[in-house]
Short mmCIF file of C-alpha atoms in Angstrom, two decimals:
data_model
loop_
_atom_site.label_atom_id
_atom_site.label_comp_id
_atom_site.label_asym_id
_atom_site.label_seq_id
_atom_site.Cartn_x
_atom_site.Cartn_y
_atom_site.Cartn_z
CA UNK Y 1 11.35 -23.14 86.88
CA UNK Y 2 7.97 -22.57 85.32
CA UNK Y 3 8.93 -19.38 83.92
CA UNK Y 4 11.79 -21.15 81.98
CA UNK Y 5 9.23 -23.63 80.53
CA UNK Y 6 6.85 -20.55 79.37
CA UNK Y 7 9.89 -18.96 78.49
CA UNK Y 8 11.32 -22.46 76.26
CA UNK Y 9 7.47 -23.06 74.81
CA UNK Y 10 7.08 -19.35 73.72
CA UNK Y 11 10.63 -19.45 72.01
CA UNK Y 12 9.64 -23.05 70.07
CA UNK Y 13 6.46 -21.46 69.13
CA UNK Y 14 7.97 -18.72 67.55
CA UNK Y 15 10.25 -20.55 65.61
CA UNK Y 16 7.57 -22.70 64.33
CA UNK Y 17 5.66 -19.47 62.94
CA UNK Y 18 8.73 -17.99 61.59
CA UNK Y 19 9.58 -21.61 59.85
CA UNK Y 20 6.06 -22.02 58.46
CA UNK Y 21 6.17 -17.95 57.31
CA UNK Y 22 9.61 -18.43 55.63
CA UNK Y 23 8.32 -21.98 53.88
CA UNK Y 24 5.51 -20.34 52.87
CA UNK Y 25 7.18 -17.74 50.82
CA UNK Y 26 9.78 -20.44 50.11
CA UNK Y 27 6.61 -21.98 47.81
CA UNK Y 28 5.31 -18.93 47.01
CA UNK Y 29 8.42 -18.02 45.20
CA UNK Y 30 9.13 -21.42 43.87
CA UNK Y 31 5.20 -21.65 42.03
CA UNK Y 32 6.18 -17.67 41.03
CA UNK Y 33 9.74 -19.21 39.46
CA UNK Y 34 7.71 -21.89 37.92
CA UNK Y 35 4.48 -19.84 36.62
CA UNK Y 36 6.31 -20.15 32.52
CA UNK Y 37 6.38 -23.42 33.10
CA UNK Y 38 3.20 -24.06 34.00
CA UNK Y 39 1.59 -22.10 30.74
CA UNK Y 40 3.72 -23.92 28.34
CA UNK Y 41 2.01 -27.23 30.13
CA UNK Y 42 -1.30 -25.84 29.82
CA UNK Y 43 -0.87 -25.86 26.48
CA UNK Y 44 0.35 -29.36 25.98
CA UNK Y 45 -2.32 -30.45 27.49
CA UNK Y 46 -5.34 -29.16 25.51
CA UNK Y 47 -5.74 -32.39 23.76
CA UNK Y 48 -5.72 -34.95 26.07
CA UNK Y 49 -4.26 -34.60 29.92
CA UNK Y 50 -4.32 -38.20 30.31
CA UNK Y 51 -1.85 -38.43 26.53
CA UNK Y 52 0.31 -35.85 28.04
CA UNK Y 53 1.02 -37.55 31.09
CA UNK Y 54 1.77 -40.83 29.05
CA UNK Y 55 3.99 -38.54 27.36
CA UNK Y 56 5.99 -37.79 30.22
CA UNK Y 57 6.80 -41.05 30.92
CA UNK Y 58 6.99 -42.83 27.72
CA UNK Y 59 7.88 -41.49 24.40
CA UNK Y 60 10.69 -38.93 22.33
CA UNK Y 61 7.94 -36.13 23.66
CA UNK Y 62 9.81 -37.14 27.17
CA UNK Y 63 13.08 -35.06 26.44
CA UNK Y 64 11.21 -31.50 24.94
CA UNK Y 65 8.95 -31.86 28.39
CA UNK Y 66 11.92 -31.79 30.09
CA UNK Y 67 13.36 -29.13 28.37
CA UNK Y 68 10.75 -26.65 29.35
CA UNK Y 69 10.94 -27.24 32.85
CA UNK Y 70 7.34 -28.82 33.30
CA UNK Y 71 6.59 -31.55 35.97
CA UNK Y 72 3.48 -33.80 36.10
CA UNK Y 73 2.93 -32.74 39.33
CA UNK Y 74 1.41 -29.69 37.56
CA UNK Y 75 -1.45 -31.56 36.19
CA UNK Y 76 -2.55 -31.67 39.57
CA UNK Y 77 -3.13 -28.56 40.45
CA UNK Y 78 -4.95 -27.62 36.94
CA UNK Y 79 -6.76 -30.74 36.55
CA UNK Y 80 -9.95 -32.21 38.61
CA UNK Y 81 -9.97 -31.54 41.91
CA UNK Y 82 -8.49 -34.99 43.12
CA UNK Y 83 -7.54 -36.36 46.73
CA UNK Y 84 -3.68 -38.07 46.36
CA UNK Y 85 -2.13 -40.34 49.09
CA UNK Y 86 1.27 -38.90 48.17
CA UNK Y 87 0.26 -35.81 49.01
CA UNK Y 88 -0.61 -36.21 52.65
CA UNK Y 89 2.38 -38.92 53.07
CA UNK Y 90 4.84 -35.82 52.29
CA UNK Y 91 3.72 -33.84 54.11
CA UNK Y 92 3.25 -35.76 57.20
CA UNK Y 93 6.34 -37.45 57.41
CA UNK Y 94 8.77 -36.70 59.70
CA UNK Y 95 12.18 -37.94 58.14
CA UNK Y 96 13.21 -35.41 55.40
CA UNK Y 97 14.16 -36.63 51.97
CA UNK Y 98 16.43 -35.34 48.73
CA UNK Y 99 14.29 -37.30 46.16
CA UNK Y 100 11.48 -34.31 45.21
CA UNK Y 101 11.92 -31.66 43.27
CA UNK Y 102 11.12 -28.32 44.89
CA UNK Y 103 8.36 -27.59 42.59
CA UNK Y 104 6.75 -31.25 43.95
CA UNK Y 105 7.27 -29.66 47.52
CA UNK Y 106 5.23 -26.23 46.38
CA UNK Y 107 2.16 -28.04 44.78
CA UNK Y 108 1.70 -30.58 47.90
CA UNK Y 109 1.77 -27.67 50.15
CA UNK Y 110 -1.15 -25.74 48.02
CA UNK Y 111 -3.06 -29.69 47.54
CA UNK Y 112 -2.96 -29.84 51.55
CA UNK Y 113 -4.62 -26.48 52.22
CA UNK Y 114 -7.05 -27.25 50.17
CA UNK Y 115 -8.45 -30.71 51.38
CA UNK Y 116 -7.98 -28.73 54.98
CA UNK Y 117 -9.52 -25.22 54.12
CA UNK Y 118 -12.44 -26.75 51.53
CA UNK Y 119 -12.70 -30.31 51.34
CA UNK Y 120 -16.22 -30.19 49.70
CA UNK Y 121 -14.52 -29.19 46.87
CA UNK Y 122 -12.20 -32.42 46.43
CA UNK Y 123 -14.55 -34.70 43.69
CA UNK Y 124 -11.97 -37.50 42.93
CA UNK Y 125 -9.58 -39.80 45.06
CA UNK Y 126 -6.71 -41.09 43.05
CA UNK Y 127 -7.73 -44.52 43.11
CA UNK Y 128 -10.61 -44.23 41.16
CA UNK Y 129 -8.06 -42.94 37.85
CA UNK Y 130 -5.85 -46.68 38.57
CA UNK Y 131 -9.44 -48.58 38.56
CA UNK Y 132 -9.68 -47.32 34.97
CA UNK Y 133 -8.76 -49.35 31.55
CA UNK Y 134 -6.54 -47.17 30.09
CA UNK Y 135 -5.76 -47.86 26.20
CA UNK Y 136 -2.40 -49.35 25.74
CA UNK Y 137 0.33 -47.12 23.84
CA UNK Y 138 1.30 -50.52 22.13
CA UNK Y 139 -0.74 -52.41 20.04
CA UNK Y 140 -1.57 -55.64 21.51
CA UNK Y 141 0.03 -58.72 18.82
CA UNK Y 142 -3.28 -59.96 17.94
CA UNK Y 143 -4.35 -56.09 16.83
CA UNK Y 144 -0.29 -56.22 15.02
CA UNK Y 145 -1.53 -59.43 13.13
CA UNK Y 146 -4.38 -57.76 12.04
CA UNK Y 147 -2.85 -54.89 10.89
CA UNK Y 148 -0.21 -56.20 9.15
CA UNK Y 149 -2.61 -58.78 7.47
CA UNK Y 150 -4.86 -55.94 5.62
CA UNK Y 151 -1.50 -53.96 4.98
CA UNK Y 152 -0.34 -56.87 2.71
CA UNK Y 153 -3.69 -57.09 0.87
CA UNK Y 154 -3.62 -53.18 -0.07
CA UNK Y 155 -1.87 -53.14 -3.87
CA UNK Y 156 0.93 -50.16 -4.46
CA UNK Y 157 -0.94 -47.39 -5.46
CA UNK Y 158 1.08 -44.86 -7.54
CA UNK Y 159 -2.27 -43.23 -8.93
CA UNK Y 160 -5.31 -42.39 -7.50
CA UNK Y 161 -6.78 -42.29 -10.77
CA UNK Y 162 -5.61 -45.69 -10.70
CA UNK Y 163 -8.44 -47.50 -8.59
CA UNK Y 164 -10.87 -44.86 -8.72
CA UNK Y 165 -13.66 -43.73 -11.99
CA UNK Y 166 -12.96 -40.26 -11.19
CA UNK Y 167 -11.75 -37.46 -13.94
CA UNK Y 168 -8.69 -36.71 -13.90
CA UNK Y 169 -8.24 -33.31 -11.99
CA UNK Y 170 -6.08 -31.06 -13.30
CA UNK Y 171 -4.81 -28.83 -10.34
CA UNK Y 172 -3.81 -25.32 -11.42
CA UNK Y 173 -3.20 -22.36 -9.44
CA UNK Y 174 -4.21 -18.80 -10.95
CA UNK Y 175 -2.60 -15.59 -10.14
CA UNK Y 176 -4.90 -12.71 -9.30
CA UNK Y 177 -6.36 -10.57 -11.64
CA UNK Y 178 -5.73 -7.01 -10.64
CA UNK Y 179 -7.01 -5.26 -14.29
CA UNK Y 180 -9.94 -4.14 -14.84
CA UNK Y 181 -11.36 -3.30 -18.82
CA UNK Y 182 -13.96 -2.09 -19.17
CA UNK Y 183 -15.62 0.15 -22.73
CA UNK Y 184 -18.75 1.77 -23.97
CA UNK Y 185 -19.67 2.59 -27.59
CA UNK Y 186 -22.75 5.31 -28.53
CA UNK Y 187 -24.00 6.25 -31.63
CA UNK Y 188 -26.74 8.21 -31.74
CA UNK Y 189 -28.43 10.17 -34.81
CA UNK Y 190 -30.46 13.60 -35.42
CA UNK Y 191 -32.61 14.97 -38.37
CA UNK Y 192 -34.45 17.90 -38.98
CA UNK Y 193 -36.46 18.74 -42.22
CA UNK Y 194 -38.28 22.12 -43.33
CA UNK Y 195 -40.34 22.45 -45.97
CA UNK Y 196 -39.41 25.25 -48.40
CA UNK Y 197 -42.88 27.26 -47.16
CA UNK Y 198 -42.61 26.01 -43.59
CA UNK Y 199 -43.66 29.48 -42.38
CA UNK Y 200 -40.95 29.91 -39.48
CA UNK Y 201 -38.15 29.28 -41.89
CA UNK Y 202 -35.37 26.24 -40.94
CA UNK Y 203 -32.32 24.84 -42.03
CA UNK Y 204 -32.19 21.20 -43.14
CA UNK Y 205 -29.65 19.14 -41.45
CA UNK Y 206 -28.46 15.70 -39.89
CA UNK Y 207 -26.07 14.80 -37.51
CA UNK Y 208 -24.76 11.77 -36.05
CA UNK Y 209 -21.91 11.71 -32.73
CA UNK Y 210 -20.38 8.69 -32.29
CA UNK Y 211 -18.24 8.00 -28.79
CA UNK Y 212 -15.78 5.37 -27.83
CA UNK Y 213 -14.38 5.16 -24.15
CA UNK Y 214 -11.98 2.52 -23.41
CA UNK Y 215 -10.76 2.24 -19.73
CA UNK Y 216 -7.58 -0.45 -18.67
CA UNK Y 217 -7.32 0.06 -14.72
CA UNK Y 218 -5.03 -1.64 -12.78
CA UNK Y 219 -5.41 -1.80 -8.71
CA UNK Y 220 -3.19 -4.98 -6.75
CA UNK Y 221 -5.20 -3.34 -3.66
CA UNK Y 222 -1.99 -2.63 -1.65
CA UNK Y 223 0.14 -0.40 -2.90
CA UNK Y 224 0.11 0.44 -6.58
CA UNK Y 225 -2.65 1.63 -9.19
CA UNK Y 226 -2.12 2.78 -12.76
CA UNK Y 227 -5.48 3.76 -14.69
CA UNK Y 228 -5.44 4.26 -18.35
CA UNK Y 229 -7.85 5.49 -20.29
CA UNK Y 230 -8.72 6.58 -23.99
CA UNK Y 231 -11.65 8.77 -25.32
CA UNK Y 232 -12.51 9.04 -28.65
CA UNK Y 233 -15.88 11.56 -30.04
CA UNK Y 234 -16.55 12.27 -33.36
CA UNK Y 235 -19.71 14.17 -34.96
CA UNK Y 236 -21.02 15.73 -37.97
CA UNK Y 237 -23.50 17.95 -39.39
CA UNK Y 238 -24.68 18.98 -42.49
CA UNK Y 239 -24.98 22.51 -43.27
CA UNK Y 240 -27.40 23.12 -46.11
CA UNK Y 241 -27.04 26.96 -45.54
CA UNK Y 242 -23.29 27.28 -45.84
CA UNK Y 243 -21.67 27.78 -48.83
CA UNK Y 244 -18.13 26.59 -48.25
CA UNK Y 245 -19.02 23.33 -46.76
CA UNK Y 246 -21.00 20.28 -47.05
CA UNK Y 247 -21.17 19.22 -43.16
CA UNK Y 248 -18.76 20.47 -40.35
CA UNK Y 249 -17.70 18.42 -37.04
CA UNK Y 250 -19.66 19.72 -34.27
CA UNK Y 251 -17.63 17.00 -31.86
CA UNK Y 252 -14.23 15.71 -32.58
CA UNK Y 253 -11.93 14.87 -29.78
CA UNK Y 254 -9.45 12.16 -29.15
CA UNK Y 255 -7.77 12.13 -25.46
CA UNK Y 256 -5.52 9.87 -23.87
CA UNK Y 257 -5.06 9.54 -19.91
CA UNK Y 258 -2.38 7.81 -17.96
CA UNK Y 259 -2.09 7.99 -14.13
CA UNK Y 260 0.12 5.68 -11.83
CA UNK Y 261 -0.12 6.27 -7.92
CA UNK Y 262 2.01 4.67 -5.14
CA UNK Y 263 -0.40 4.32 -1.83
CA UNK Y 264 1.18 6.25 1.01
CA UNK Y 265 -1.94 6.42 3.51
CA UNK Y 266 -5.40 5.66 3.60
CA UNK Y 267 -6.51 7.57 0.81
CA UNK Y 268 -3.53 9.60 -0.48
CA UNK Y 269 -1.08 8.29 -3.00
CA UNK Y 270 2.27 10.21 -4.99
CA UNK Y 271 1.16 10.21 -8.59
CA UNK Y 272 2.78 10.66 -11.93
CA UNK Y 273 0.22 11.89 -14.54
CA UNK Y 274 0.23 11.84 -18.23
CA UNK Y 275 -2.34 13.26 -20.85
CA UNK Y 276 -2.46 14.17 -24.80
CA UNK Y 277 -5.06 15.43 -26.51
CA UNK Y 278 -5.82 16.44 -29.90
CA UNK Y 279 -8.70 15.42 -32.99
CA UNK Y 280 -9.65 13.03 -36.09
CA UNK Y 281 -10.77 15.98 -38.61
CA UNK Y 282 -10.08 19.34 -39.67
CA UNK Y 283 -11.69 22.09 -37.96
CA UNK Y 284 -13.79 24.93 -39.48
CA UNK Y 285 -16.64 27.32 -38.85
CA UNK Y 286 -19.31 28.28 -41.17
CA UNK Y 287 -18.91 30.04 -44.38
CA UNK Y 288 -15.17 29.87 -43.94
CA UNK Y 289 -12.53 27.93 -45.52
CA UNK Y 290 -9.80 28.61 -43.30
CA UNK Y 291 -8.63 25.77 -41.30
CA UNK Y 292 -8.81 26.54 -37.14
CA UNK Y 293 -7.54 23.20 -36.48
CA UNK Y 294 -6.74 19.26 -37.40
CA UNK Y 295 -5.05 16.34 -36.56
CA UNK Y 296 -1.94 17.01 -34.71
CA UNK Y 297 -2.57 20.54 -34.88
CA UNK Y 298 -2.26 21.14 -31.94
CA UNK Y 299 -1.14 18.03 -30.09
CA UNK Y 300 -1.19 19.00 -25.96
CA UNK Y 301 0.84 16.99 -24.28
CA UNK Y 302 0.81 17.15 -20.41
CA UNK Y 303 2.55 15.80 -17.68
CA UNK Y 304 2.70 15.95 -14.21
CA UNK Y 305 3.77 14.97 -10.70
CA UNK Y 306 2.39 14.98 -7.16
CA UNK Y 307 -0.38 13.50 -4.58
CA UNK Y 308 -3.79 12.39 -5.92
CA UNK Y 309 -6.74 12.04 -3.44
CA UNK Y 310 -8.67 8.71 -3.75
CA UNK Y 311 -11.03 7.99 -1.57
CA UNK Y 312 -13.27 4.87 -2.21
CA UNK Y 313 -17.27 4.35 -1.64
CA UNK Y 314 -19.17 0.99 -1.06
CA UNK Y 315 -21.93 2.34 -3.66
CA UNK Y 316 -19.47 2.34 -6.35
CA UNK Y 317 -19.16 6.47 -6.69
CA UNK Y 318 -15.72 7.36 -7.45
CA UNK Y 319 -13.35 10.42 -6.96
CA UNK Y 320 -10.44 11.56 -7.89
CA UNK Y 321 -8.64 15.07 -6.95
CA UNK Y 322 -4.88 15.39 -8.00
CA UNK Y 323 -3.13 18.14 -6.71
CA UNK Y 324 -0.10 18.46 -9.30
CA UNK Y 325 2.61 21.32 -8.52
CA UNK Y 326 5.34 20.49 -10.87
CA UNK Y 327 3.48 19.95 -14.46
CA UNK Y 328 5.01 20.19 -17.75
CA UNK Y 329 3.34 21.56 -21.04
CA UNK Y 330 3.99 20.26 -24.98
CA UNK Y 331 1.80 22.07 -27.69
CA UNK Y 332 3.19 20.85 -30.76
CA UNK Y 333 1.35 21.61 -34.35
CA UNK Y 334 2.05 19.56 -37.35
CA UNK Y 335 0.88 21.65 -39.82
CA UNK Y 336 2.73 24.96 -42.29
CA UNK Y 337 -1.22 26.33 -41.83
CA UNK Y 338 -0.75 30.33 -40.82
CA UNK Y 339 -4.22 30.65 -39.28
CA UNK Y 340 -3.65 28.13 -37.62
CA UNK Y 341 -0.41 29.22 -35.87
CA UNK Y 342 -2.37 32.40 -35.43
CA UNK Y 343 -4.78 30.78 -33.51
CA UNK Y 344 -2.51 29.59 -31.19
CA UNK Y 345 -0.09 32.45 -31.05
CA UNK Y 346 2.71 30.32 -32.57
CA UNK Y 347 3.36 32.51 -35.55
CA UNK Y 348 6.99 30.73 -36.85
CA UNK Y 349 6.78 28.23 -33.88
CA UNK Y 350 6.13 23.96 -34.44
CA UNK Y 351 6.17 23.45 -30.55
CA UNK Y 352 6.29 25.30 -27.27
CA UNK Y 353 6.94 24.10 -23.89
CA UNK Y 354 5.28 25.17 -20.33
CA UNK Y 355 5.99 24.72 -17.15
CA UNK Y 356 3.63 25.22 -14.26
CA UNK Y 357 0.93 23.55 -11.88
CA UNK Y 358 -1.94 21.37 -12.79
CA UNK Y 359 -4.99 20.42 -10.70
CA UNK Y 360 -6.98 17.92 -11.89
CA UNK Y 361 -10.75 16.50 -10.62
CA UNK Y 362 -12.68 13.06 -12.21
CA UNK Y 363 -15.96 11.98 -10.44
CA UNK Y 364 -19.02 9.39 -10.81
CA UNK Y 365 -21.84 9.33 -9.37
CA UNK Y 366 -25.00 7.39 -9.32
CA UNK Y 367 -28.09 9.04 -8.82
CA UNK Y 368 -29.94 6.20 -9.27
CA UNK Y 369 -30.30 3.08 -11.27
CA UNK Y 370 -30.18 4.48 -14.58
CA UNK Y 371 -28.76 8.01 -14.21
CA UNK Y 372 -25.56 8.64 -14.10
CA UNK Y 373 -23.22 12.16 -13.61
CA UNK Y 374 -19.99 12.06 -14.61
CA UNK Y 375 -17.53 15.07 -13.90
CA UNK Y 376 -14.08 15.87 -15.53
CA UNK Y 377 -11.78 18.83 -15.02
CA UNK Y 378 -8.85 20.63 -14.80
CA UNK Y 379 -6.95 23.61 -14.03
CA UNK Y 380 -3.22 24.50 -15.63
CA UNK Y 381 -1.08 27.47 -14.95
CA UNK Y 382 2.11 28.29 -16.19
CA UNK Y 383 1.82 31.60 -14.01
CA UNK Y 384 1.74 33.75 -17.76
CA UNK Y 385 -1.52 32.44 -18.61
CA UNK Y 386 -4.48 29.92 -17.57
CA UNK Y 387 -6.31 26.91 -19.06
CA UNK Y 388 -9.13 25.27 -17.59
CA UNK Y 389 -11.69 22.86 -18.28
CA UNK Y 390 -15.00 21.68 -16.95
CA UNK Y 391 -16.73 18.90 -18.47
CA UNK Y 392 -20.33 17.19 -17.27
CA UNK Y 393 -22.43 14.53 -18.31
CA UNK Y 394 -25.28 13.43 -17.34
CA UNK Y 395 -26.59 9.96 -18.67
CA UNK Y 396 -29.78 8.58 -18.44
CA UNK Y 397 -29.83 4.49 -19.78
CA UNK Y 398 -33.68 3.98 -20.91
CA UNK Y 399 -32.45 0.06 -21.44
CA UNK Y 400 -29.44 -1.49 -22.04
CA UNK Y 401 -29.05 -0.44 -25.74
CA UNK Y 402 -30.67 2.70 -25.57
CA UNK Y 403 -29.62 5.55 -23.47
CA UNK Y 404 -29.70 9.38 -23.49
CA UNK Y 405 -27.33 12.29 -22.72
CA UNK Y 406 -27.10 15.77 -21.71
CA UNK Y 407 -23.15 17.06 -22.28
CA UNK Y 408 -21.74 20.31 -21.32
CA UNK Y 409 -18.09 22.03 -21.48
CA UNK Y 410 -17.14 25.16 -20.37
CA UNK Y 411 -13.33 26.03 -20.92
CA UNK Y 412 -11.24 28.88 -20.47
CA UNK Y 413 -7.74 29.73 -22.25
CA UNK Y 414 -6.65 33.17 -22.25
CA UNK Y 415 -3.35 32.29 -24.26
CA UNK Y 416 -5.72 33.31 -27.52
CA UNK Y 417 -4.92 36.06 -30.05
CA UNK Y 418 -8.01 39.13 -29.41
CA UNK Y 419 -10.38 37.82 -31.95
CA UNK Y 420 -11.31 35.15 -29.36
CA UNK Y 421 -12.27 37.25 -26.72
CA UNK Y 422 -16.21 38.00 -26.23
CA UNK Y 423 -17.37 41.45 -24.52
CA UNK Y 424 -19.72 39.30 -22.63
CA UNK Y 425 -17.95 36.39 -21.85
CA UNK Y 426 -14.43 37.17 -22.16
CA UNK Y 427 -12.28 34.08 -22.37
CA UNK Y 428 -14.03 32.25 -21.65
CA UNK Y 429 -16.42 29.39 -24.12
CA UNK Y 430 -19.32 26.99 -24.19
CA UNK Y 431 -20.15 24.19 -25.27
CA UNK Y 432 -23.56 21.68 -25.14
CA UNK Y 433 -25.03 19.04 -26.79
CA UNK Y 434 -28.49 16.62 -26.29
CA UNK Y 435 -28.25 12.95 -28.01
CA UNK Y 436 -30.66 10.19 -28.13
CA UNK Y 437 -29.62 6.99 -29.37
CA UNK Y 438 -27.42 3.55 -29.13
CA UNK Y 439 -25.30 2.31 -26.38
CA UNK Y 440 -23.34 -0.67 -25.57
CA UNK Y 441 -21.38 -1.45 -22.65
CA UNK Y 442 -18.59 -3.88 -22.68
#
C-alpha cells in the first residue's frame, strides 16, 4: 500500500514539473510572439509613460494602440521596478479565469520571479502611484471660464504686422548659386634705350603685353560641371633696327575653352571638350613683309570626347587630366595669302579636317602666398602627324596691383613645310617671356 502512495506522489510530482516546464515555454513563446509589440510601445512611451497609459484608456490614440498589439501590462515590465497586488492575486488563485489576455499571463509570471528570486530590487508598491495627484485630461470649468474669458478679449489678427512695430519681412527663398566668375587683367610695360656711342651697341625698343583671362565655371556639386574659359594676350615691340616694320607682336593669342563632364565616380567624369584658337594681329618676322599669319588664319578648332580626371584638394590646388580618344580637328584659314597656305601645307586648301586622339593636362598650384604655377598642355595625334603643347607660368603677386611673371611655351608640330625644321631642335620651338607690371583680379 505504501508503495502505491510513493508510486501516486512520484507520478503527481512529475506532472507538476512537466506542467510548470511546458507553461514556462508557453510564456516564453508568448513574450517571443509579442517582442514587436513591445518595441513599438517603447517608443510611445518616450515622452511620458504616465500620458501613454492615459492614452490607453482615454482618447482616439486608444484604437492605433490597439492596432499594434500593445498592452499596458507592458509598461510594467519596462518601467520602475514596482510591487502590484494583481500580480500575486493571479497567480495565486486557484479558480482559472477567461478574462486575461495571454500576454497579461506571460508578464505576471516574469513580475513573480522576480519579487521571489530578487526582491531587493522591487523600489515601488503600486499604491504609492494611486496616492499621487495626477493632472486631469479635462480642464476643470473654472480653468474653461478662464480660458474662454481671455479668448474673447484677443482681437482677430489677420496681420502680424498688424499689432506689432516690426518691418515688414519680406520672405524670399534663393536658389543656389552653382557659377563661379572669376577674371584677371595685366598690363605690364618694357623700355630699353642706347645711346648712339653706348660702347656695347643696342637696339632701342618698347614693349607692352597686355592679358585678359575670363573664367565662367559651373559645378551643382553632384553630378554635372561645365567650365568655360577665354584667354586673350596681346604684345608689341618696336623694332628700330628693322626696315620693313615699325613694331611686331611678340604675343598675340586668343583661345577659347569649353569642357562639360557628367560625374561617374569619385573623381572621374565622361567629358565632351571643345577648344578654338587663333590671334588679334597679323603675324611677321623681322625684315620681312610676308605675312606668316592673322586673324582667322588659321582658326583650330578642336573637339573631343572621353573621361577627364578631377580630383579636388582642400588647399585650393587644382588638376585636370583628360584622356580624349575620339577628337576631331578643324584648321580653317580665311585668308587668299600663299605663304601663308605654305606655312601650313594647305597650298589650294581653306580648311582641313583631322581625326585622332587628344590628351589634355591644366594644373594650379600654390607654392605659397604669393606664388603661383600654373600648367597647361596638350597632346593631339591624328596618327600622320603630332601637335603638342606645354605651357608654364609662374606668378609672383608683389601686392595686389602689382605682380610679376615668368612664361614659357614649348610646342611641337611636325605638320610644317622643311623651312621650319632646326638641325638642333628639329620640330620642335620655344618660346619665353619676363614681365613686370599691373594686375587686377576680379
Amino acid at each position: 500500500m505504501e508503495s502505491k502512495k510513493k508510486t501516486l506522489i512520484l507520478f503527481l510530482a512529475l506532472m507538476c514539473m512537466t506542467a510548470t516546464a511546458v507553461q514556462a515555454q508557453t510564456e516564453d513563446k508568448v513574450l517571443n510572439r509579442y517582442t514587436d509589440s513591445l518595441l513599438v510601445y517603447r517608443n510611445l512611451v518616450n515622452d511620458s509613460i504616465a500620458r501613454i497609459l492615459q492614452q490607453s484608456y482615454i482618447g482616439s490614440d486608444s484604437d492605433s494602440i490597439v492596432q499594434n498589439n500593445v498592452t499596458p501590462s507592458l509598461y510594467r515590465l519596462i518601467g520602475p521596478s514596482t510591487y502590484y497586488d494583481e500580480v500575486t492575486h493571479s497567480i495565486l488563485r486557484l479558480e482559472p479565469t477567461t478574462t486575461e489576455e495571454p500576454i497579461d499571463t506571460a508578464i505576471y509570471g516574469k513580475l513573480m520571479k522576480m519579487y521571489l528570486e530578487h526582491p531587493s530590487s522591487v523600489k515601488y508598491y503600486k499604491r504609492q502611484f494611486n496616492e499621487e495627484n495626477l493632472i486631469s485630461a479635462e480642464p476643470t470649468d473654472s480653468k474653461q471660464e478662464l480660458k474662454n474669458a481671455i479668448s474673447e478679449q484677443m482681437p482677430d489678427v489677420d496681420d502680424v504686422a498688424e499689432v506689432s512695430d516690426d518691418i515688414n519681412i519680406d520672405l524670399t527663398i534663393k536658389k543656389p548659386n552653382f557659377w563661379k566668375r572669376t577674371g584677371s587683367f595685366a598690363l605690364q610695360f618694357q623700355q630699353n634705350y642706347f645711346s648712339d656711342n653706348w660702347y656695347k651697341g643696342g637696339n632701342n625698343n618698347q614693349t607692352m603685353l597686355a592679358t585678359i583671362l575670363l573664367q565662367a565655371n559651373y559645378d551643382d556639386t553632384k553630378r554635372v560641371t561645365w567650365e568655360n574659359r577665354l584667354d586673350m594676350r596681346l604684345g608689341f615691340v618696336t623694332t628700330t633696327s628693322d626696315s620693313c616694320h615699325t613694331f611686331l607682336t611678340n604675343n598675340d593669342k586668343l583661345n577659347l575653352q569649353s569642357k562639360v563632364g557628367i560625374k561617374t565616380t569619385k573623381n572621374w567624369y565622361y567629358t565632351v571638350s571643345a577648344e578654338a584658337n587663333t590671334q588679334f594681329m597679323p603675324g611677321y618676322k623681322s625684315n620681312n613683309r610676308l605675312k606668316f599669319s592673322d586673324f582667322m588664319a588659321p582658326l583650330d578648332v578642336y573637339v573631343s570626347t572621353g573621361m577627364d580626371f578631377k580630383p579636388t584638394f582642400k588647399n585650393g590646388n587644382t588638376l585636370s587630366i583628360a584622356i580624349l580618344p575620339f577628337s576631331f580637328k578643324w584648321r580653317y584659314i580665311d585668308t587668299d595669302n600663299l605663304n601663308i597656305h605654305q606655312v601650313y601645307n594647305m597650298v589650294g586648301k581653306r580648311h582641313t579636317e583631322d581625326y585622332g586622339s587628344r590628351l589634355e593636362l591644366n594644373c594650379k598650384v600654390q607654392i605659397c602666398k604669393n606664388f603661383t604655377w600654373k600648367c597647361r598642355s596638350y597632346y593631339f595625334t591624328s596618327y600622320k602627324y603630332s601637335e603638342a603643347e606645354l605651357e608654364n607660368t609662374l606668378s609672383f603677386a608683389f601686392s595686389k596691383y602689382i605682380s610679376s611673371e615668368v612664361y614659357t611655351l614649348w610646342r611641337f608640330d611636325d605638320n610644317r613645310g622643311p623651312n621650319f625644321y632646326d638641325d638642333n631642335i628639329g620640330y620642335f620651338q620655344f618660346k619665353e617671356y619676363m614681365t613686370l607690371g599691373l594686375k587686377y583680379d576680379f
